Coordinates of C-alpha atoms and ligand atoms in Angstrom, one line a residue:
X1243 CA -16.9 -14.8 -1.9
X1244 CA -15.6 -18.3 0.3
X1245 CA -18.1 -20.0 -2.0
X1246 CA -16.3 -18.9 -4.9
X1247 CA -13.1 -19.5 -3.3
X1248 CA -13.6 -23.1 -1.9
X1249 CA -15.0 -23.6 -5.7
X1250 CA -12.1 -22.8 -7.7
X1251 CA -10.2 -25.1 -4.8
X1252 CA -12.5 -28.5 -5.2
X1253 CA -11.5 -27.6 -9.1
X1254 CA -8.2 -27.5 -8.8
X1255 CA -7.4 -29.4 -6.0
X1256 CA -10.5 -32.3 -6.0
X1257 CA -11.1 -32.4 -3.0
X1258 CA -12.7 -29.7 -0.1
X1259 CA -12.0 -31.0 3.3
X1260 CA -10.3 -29.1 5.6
X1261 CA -10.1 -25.8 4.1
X1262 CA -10.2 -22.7 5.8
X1263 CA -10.8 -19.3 3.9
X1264 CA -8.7 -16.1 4.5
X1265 CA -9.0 -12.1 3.9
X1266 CA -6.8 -9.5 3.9
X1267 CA -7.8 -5.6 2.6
X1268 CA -5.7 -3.6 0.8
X1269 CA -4.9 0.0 1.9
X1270 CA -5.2 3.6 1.0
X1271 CA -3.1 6.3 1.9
X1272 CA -5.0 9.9 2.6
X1273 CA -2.1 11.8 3.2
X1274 CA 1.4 11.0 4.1
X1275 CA 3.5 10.0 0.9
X1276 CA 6.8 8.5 0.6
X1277 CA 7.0 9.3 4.3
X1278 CA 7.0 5.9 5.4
X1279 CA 11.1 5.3 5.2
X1280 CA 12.1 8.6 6.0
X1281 CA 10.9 8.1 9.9
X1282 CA 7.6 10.4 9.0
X1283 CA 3.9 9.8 9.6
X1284 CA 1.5 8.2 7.7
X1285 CA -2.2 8.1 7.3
X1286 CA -3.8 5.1 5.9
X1287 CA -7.0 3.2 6.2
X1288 CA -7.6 -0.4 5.2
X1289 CA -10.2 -1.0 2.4
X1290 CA -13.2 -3.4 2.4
X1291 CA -11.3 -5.3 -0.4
X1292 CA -8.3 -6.9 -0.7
X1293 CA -7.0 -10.7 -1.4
X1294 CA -9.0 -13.7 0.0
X1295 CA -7.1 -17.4 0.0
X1296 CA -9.1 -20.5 0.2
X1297 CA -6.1 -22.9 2.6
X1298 CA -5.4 -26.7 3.3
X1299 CA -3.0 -28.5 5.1
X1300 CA -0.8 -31.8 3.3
X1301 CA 0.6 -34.6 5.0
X1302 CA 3.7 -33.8 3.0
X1303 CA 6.1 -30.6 2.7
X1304 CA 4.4 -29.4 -0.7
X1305 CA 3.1 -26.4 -1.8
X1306 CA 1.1 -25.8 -4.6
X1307 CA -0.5 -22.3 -5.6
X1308 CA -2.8 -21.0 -7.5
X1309 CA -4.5 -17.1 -8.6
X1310 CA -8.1 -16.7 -10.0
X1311 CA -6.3 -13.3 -10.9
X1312 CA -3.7 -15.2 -13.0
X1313 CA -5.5 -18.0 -14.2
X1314 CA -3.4 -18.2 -17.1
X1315 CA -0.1 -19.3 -15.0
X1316 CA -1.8 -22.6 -13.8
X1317 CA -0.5 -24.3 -10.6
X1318 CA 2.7 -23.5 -9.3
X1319 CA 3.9 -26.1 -7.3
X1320 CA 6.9 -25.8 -4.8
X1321 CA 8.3 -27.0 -1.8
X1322 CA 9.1 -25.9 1.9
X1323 CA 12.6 -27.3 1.4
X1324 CA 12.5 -24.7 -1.7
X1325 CA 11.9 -21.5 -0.3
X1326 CA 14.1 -19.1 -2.8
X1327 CA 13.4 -16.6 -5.4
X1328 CA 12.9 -17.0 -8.9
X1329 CA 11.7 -15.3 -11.8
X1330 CA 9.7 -17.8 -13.1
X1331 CA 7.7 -18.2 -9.5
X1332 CA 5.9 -15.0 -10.7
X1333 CA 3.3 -14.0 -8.0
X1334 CA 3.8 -16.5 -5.9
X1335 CA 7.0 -14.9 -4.9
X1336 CA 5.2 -12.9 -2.2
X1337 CA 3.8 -15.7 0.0
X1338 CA 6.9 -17.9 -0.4
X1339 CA 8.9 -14.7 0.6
X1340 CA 6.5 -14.4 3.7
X1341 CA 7.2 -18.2 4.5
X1342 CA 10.4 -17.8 4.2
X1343 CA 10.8 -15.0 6.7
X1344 CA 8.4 -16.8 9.3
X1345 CA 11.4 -19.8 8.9
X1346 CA 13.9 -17.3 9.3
X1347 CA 12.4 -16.5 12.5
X1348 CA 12.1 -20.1 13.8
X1349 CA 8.6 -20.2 13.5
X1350 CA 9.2 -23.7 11.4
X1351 CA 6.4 -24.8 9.0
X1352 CA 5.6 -27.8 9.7
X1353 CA 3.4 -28.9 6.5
X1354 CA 2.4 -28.3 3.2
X1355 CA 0.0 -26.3 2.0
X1356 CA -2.7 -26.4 -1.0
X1357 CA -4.0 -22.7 -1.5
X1358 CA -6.1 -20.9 -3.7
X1359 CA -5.8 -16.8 -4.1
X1360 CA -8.1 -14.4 -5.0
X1361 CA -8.4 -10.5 -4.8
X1362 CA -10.7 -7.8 -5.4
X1363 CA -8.0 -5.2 -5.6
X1364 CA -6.9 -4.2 -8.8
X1365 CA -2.9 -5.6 -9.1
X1366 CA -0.2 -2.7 -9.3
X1367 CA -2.7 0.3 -9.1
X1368 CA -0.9 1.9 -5.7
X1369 CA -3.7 0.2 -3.4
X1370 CA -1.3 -2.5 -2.6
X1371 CA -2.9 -5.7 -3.4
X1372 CA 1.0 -6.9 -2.8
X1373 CA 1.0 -6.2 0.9
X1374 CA -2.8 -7.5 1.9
X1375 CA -1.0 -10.9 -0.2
X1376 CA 1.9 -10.6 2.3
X1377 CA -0.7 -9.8 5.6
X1378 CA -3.1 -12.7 4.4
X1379 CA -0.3 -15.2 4.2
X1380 CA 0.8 -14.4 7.5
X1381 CA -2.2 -14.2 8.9
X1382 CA -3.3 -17.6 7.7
X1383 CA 0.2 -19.4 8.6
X1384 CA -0.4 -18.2 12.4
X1385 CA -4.2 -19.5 12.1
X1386 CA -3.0 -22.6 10.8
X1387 CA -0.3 -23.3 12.9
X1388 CA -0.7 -21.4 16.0
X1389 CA 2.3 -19.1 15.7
X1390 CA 2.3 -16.7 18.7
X1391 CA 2.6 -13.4 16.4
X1392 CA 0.3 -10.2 16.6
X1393 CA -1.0 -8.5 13.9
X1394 CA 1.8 -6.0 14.0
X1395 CA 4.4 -8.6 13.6
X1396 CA 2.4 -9.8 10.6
X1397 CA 3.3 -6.6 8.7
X1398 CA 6.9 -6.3 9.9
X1399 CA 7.3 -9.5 8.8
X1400 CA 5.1 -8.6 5.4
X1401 CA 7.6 -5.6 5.1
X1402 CA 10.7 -7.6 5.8
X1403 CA 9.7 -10.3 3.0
X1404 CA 8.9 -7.7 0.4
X1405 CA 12.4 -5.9 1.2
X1406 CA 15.2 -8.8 1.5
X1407 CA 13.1 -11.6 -0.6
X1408 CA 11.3 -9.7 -3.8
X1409 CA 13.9 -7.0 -3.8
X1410 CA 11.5 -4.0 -3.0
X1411 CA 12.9 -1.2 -0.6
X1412 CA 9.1 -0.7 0.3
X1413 CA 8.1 0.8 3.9
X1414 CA 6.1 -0.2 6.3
X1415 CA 2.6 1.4 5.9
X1416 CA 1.0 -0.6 3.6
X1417 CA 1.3 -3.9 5.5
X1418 CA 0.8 -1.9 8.9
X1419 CA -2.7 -0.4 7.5
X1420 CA -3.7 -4.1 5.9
X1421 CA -2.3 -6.1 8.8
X1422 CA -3.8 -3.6 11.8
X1423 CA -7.3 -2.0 10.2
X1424 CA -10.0 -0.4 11.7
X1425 CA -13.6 0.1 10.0
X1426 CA -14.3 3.4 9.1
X1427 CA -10.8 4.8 11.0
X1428 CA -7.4 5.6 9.2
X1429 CA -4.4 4.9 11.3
X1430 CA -2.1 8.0 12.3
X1431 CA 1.0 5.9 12.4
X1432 CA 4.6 7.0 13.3
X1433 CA 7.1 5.0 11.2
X1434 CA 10.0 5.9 13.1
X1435 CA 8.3 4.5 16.5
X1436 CA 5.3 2.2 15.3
X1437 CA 3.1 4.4 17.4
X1438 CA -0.1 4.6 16.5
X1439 CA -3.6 6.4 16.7
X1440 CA -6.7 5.4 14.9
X1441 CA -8.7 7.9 14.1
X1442 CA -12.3 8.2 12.7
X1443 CA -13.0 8.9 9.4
X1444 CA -16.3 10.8 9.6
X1445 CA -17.5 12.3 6.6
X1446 CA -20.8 13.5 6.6
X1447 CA -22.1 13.8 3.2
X1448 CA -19.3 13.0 1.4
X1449 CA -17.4 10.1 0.0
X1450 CA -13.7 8.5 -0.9
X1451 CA -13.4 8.2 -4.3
X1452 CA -10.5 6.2 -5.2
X1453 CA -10.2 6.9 -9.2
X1454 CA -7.7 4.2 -11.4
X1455 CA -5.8 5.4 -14.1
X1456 CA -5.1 2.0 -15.0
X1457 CA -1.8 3.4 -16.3
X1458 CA 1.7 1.9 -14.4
X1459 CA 4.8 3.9 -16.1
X1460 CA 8.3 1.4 -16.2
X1461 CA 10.8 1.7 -14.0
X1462 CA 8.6 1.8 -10.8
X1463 CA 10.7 0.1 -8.5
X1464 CA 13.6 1.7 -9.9
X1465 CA 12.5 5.1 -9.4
X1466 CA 11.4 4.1 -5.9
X1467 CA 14.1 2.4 -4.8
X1468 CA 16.6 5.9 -6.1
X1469 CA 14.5 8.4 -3.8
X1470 CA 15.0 6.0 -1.7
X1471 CA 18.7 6.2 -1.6
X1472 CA 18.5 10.2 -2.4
X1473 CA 16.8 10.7 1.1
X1474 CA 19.0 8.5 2.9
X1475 CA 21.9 10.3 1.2
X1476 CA 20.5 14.0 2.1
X1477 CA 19.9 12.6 5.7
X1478 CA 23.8 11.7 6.3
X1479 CA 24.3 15.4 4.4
X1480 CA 21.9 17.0 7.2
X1481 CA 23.5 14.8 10.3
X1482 CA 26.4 16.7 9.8
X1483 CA 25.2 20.0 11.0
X1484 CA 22.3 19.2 13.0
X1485 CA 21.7 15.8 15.2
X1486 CA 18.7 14.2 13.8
X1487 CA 17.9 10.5 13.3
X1488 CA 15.7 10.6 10.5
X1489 CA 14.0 13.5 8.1
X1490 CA 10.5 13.0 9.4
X1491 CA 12.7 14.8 12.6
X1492 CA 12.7 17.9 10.9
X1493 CA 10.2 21.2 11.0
X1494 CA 10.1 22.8 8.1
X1495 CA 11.9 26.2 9.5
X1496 CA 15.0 23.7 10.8
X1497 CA 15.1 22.0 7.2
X1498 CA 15.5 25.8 5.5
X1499 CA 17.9 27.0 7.7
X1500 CA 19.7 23.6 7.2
X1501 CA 19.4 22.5 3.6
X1502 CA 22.2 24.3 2.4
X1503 CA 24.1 21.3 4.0
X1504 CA 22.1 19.2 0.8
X1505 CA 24.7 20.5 -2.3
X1506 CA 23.2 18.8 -4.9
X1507 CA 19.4 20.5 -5.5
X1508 CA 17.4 17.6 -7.0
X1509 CA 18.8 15.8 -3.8
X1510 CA 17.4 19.4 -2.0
X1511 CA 14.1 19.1 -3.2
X1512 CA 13.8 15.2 -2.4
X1513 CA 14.3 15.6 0.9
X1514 CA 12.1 19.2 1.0
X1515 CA 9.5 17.1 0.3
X1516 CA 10.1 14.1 2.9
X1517 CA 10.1 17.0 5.7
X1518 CA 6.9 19.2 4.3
X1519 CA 5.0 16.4 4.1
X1520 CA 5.4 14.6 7.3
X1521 CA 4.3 18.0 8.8
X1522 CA 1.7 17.9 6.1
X1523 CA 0.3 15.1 7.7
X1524 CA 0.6 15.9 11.3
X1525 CA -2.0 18.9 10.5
X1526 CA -3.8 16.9 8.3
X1527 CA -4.5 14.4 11.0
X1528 CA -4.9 17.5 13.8
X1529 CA -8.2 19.1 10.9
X1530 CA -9.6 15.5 11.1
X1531 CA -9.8 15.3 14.4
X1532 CA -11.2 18.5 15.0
X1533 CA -13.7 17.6 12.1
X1534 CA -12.1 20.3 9.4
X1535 CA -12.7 18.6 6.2
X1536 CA -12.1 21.6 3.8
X1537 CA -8.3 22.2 5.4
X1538 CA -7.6 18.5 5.2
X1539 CA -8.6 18.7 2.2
X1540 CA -6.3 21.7 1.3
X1541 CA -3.6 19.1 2.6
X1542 CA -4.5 16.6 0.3
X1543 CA -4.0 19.0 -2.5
X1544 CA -0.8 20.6 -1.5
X1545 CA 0.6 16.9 -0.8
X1546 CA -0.2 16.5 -4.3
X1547 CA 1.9 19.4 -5.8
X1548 CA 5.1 18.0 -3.4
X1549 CA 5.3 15.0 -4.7
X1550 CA 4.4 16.2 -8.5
X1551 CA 7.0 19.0 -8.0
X1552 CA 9.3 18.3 -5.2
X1553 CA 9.3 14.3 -5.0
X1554 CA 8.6 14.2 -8.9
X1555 CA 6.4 11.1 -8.8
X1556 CA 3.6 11.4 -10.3
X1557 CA 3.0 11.6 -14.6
X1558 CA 0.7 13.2 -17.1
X1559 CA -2.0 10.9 -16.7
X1560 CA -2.9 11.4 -12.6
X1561 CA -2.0 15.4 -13.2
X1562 CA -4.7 15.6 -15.3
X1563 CA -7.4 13.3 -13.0
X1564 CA -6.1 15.6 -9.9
X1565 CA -6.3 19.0 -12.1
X1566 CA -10.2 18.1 -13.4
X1567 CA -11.3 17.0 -9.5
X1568 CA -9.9 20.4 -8.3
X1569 CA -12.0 22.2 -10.9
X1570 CA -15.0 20.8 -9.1
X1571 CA -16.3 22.7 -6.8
X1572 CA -17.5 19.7 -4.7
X1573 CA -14.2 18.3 -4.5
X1574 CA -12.0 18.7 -0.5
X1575 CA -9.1 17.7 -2.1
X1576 CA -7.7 15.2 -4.3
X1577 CA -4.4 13.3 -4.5
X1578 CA -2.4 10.8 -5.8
X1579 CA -1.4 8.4 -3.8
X1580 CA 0.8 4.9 -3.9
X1581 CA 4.2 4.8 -4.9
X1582 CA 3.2 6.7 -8.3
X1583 CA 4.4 6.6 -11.7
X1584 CA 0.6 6.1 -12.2
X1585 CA -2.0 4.1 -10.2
X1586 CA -4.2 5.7 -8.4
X1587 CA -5.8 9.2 -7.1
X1588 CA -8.1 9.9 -4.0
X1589 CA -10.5 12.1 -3.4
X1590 CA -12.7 13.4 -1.0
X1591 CA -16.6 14.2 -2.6
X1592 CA -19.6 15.1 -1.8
X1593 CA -21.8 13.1 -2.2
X1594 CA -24.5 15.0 -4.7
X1595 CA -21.2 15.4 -7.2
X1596 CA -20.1 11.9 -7.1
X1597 CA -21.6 10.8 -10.6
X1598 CA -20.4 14.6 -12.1
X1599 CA -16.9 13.9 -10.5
X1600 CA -17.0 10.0 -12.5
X1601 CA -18.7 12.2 -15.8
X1602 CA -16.3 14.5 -16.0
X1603 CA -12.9 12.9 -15.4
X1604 CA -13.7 10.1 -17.4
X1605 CA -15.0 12.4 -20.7
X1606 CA -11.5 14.6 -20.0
X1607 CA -9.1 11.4 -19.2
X1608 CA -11.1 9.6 -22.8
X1609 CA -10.1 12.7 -25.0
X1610 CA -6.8 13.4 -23.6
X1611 CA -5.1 9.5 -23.1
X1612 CA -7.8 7.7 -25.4
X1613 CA -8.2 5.5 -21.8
X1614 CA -11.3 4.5 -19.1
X1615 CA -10.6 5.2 -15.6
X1616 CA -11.6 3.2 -12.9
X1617 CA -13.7 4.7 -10.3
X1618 CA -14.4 3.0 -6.4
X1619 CA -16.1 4.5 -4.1
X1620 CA -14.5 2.8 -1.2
X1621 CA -15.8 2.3 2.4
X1622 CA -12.8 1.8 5.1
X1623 CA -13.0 -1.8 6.6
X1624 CA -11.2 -3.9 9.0
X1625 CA -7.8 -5.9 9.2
X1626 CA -7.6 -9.5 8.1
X1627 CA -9.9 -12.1 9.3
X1628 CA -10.7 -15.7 9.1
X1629 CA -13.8 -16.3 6.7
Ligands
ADP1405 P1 0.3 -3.0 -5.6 O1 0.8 -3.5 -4.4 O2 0.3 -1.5 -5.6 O3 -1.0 -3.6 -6.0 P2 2.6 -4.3 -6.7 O4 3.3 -4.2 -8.0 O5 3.4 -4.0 -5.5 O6 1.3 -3.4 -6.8 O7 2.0 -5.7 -6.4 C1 1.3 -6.4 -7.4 C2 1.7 -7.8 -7.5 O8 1.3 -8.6 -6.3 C3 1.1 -8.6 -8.7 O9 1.9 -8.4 -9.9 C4 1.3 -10.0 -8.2 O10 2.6 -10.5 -8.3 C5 1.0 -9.9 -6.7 N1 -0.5 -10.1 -6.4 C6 -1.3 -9.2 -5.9 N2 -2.6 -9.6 -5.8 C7 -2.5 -10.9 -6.3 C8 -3.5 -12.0 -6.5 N3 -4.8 -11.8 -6.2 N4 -3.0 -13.1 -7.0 C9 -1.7 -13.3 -7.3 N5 -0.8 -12.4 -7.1 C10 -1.2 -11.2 -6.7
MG1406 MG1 2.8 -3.2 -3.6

């Protein structure tokens, strides 16, 4: 992969002194959905692929950019002096939005850059190739110019980018799980603090099968950003009769006795679902740990059927992946996971059903939506690194 990398750079570039290669993974989420802004837990785990940039320093305050992912948008070329948003910066609107929050933090650039992006992770398919851009950025602005930053500030900052410079009211588990990974653990993570556990993903027999629907519905960031704002609405609605700082405060038997407080029922069921799953995941996380695949499993489905029915997130085209894995017997569970609106599902399978699982989704997904899905059988990997 830096071969290919430092390849494409001498191409563009002409030259290949001085160039230092970069990776960050992208993430999936087991369980723990739309939980990351309403102060609940989390379970993610870093993937063994993600976004690799090939780097260079300039004697002058440039930047130029260019995607082997987006070949067909050429160089972009840009200045430290012009770090702003624009439509017509396309992609590159994530790492200028990342420079521009290191700035905002004093942590000055002091030169230009000549960088060359690449990434294994398919684009907008909910295993957020957006926040391992944000991490790997950050990551390789510290490396080059010795920023005193952890890891963890890497994905605050990632987050804080995303939020106030590309508009998107994301959370902050995506960039925590790309900027703080652990091979072969997820991370137990606990928005509302940052605490964190890793914990080890043993499966014995079994795999994660991350399957694409290749399908990303309109309106994604729309729809996000207004369950956004329902939760935080229901939350002021709760906070009236019962002292809480965020949902992810809630059990399940305080959220019935209190929801009446919630008038409006869509609201209701919003907010039903940011409590139920947080606890969702606190037990899901508990059965791993004790090694109880089959009930985390069951967590993974019923987390599925919250945000379908209660969170209303998911579409035609991922119900029917999740429905035909649950008719498998060899199937622990199976979700969707991301934002939604399409993207992606995961799945935990044993091994000896893998290429049935592939067979059989892919025959029903072909007759019903005339479409391929994408299947990866993913292995959990570390944070970012120098290459
Ligand atoms: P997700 O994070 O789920 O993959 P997003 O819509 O949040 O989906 O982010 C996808 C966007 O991130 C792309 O449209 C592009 O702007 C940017 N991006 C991700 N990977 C790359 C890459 N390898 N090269 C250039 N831009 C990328
Ligand atoms: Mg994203």
């Amino acid at each position: 992969m830096k071969e290919k990398l430092l390849e494409c750079f001498k191409k563009m570039y002409g030259y290949d002194e001085g160039v230092s290669v970069y990776f960050a993974p992208g993430r999936v989420n087991l369980i723990g959905e739309h939980t990351d802004y309403n102060g609940g837990h989390v379970f993610p785990c870093a993937l063994s692929i993600g976004t690799f940039a090939a780097v260079a320093k300039r004697d002058d305050d440039r930047i130029r950019f260019f995607s082997m992912n987006f070949e067909d948008r050429g160089i972009f070329e840009t200045s430290l002096s012009d770090l702003v948003y624009s439509d017509e910066a396309g992609w590159t609107n994530y790492p200028k939005g990342v420079m521009w929050a290191f700035e905002g933090r004093g942590f000055k650039i002091p030169d230009g850059m000549d960088i060359v992006i690449y990434g294994n992770i398919p684009n907008g398919s909910g295993l957020s190739s957006s926040a391992s851009l944000e991490v790997l950025t950050g990551f390789m602005l510290r490396d080059l110019f010795g920023f005193e930053l952890t890891n963890q500030d890497l994905a605050i900052i990632g987050q804080y980018s995303e939020n106030n410079f590309n508009g998107m009211n994301c959370g902050i588990m995506d960039q925590f799980a790309s900027a703080m990974g652990k091979k072969d653990n997820a991370i137990f993570l606990d928005t509302a603090t940052l605490e964190f556990e890793y914990a080890p993903v043993v499966l014995e027999g079994m795999k994660i099968v991350v399957t694409n629907s290749k399908v990303k519905h309109s309106l994604v960031d729309s729809a996000y950003n207004d369950r956004r704002s329902s939760c935080e609405k229901a939350l002021l609605e709760l906070q009236k009769v019962i002292d809480i700082k965020t949902l992810g405060d809630l059990t399940e038997e305080e959220f019935e006795k209190n929801r009446s407080a919630i008038p409006d029922t869509d609201r209701q069921k919003k907010a039903r679902h940011a409590v139920y799953e947080n606890q969702r995941t606190v037990k899901a996380f508990n059965a791993l740990k004790a090694g109880d695949i089959e009930a985390f499993g069951k967590y993974m489905n019923e987390s599925h059927i919250s945000l379908r029915d209660d969170y209303d997130v998911s579409c035609p085209e991922i119900d029917l992946l999740v429905d035909e894995a649950w008719k498998i017997p060899e199937v622990l569970g199976s979700r969707i996971t991301g934002g939604g609106f399409g993207g992606c599902t995961v799945s935990i399978v044993k091994d000896e059903a893998i290429d049935g699982f592939k067979e059989k989704l892919s025959a029903s997904y072909k007759k019903a939506f005339d479409m391929e899905p994408e299947f990866y059988v993913v292995s959990i990997g570390d944070g970012p690194s120098k290459l």
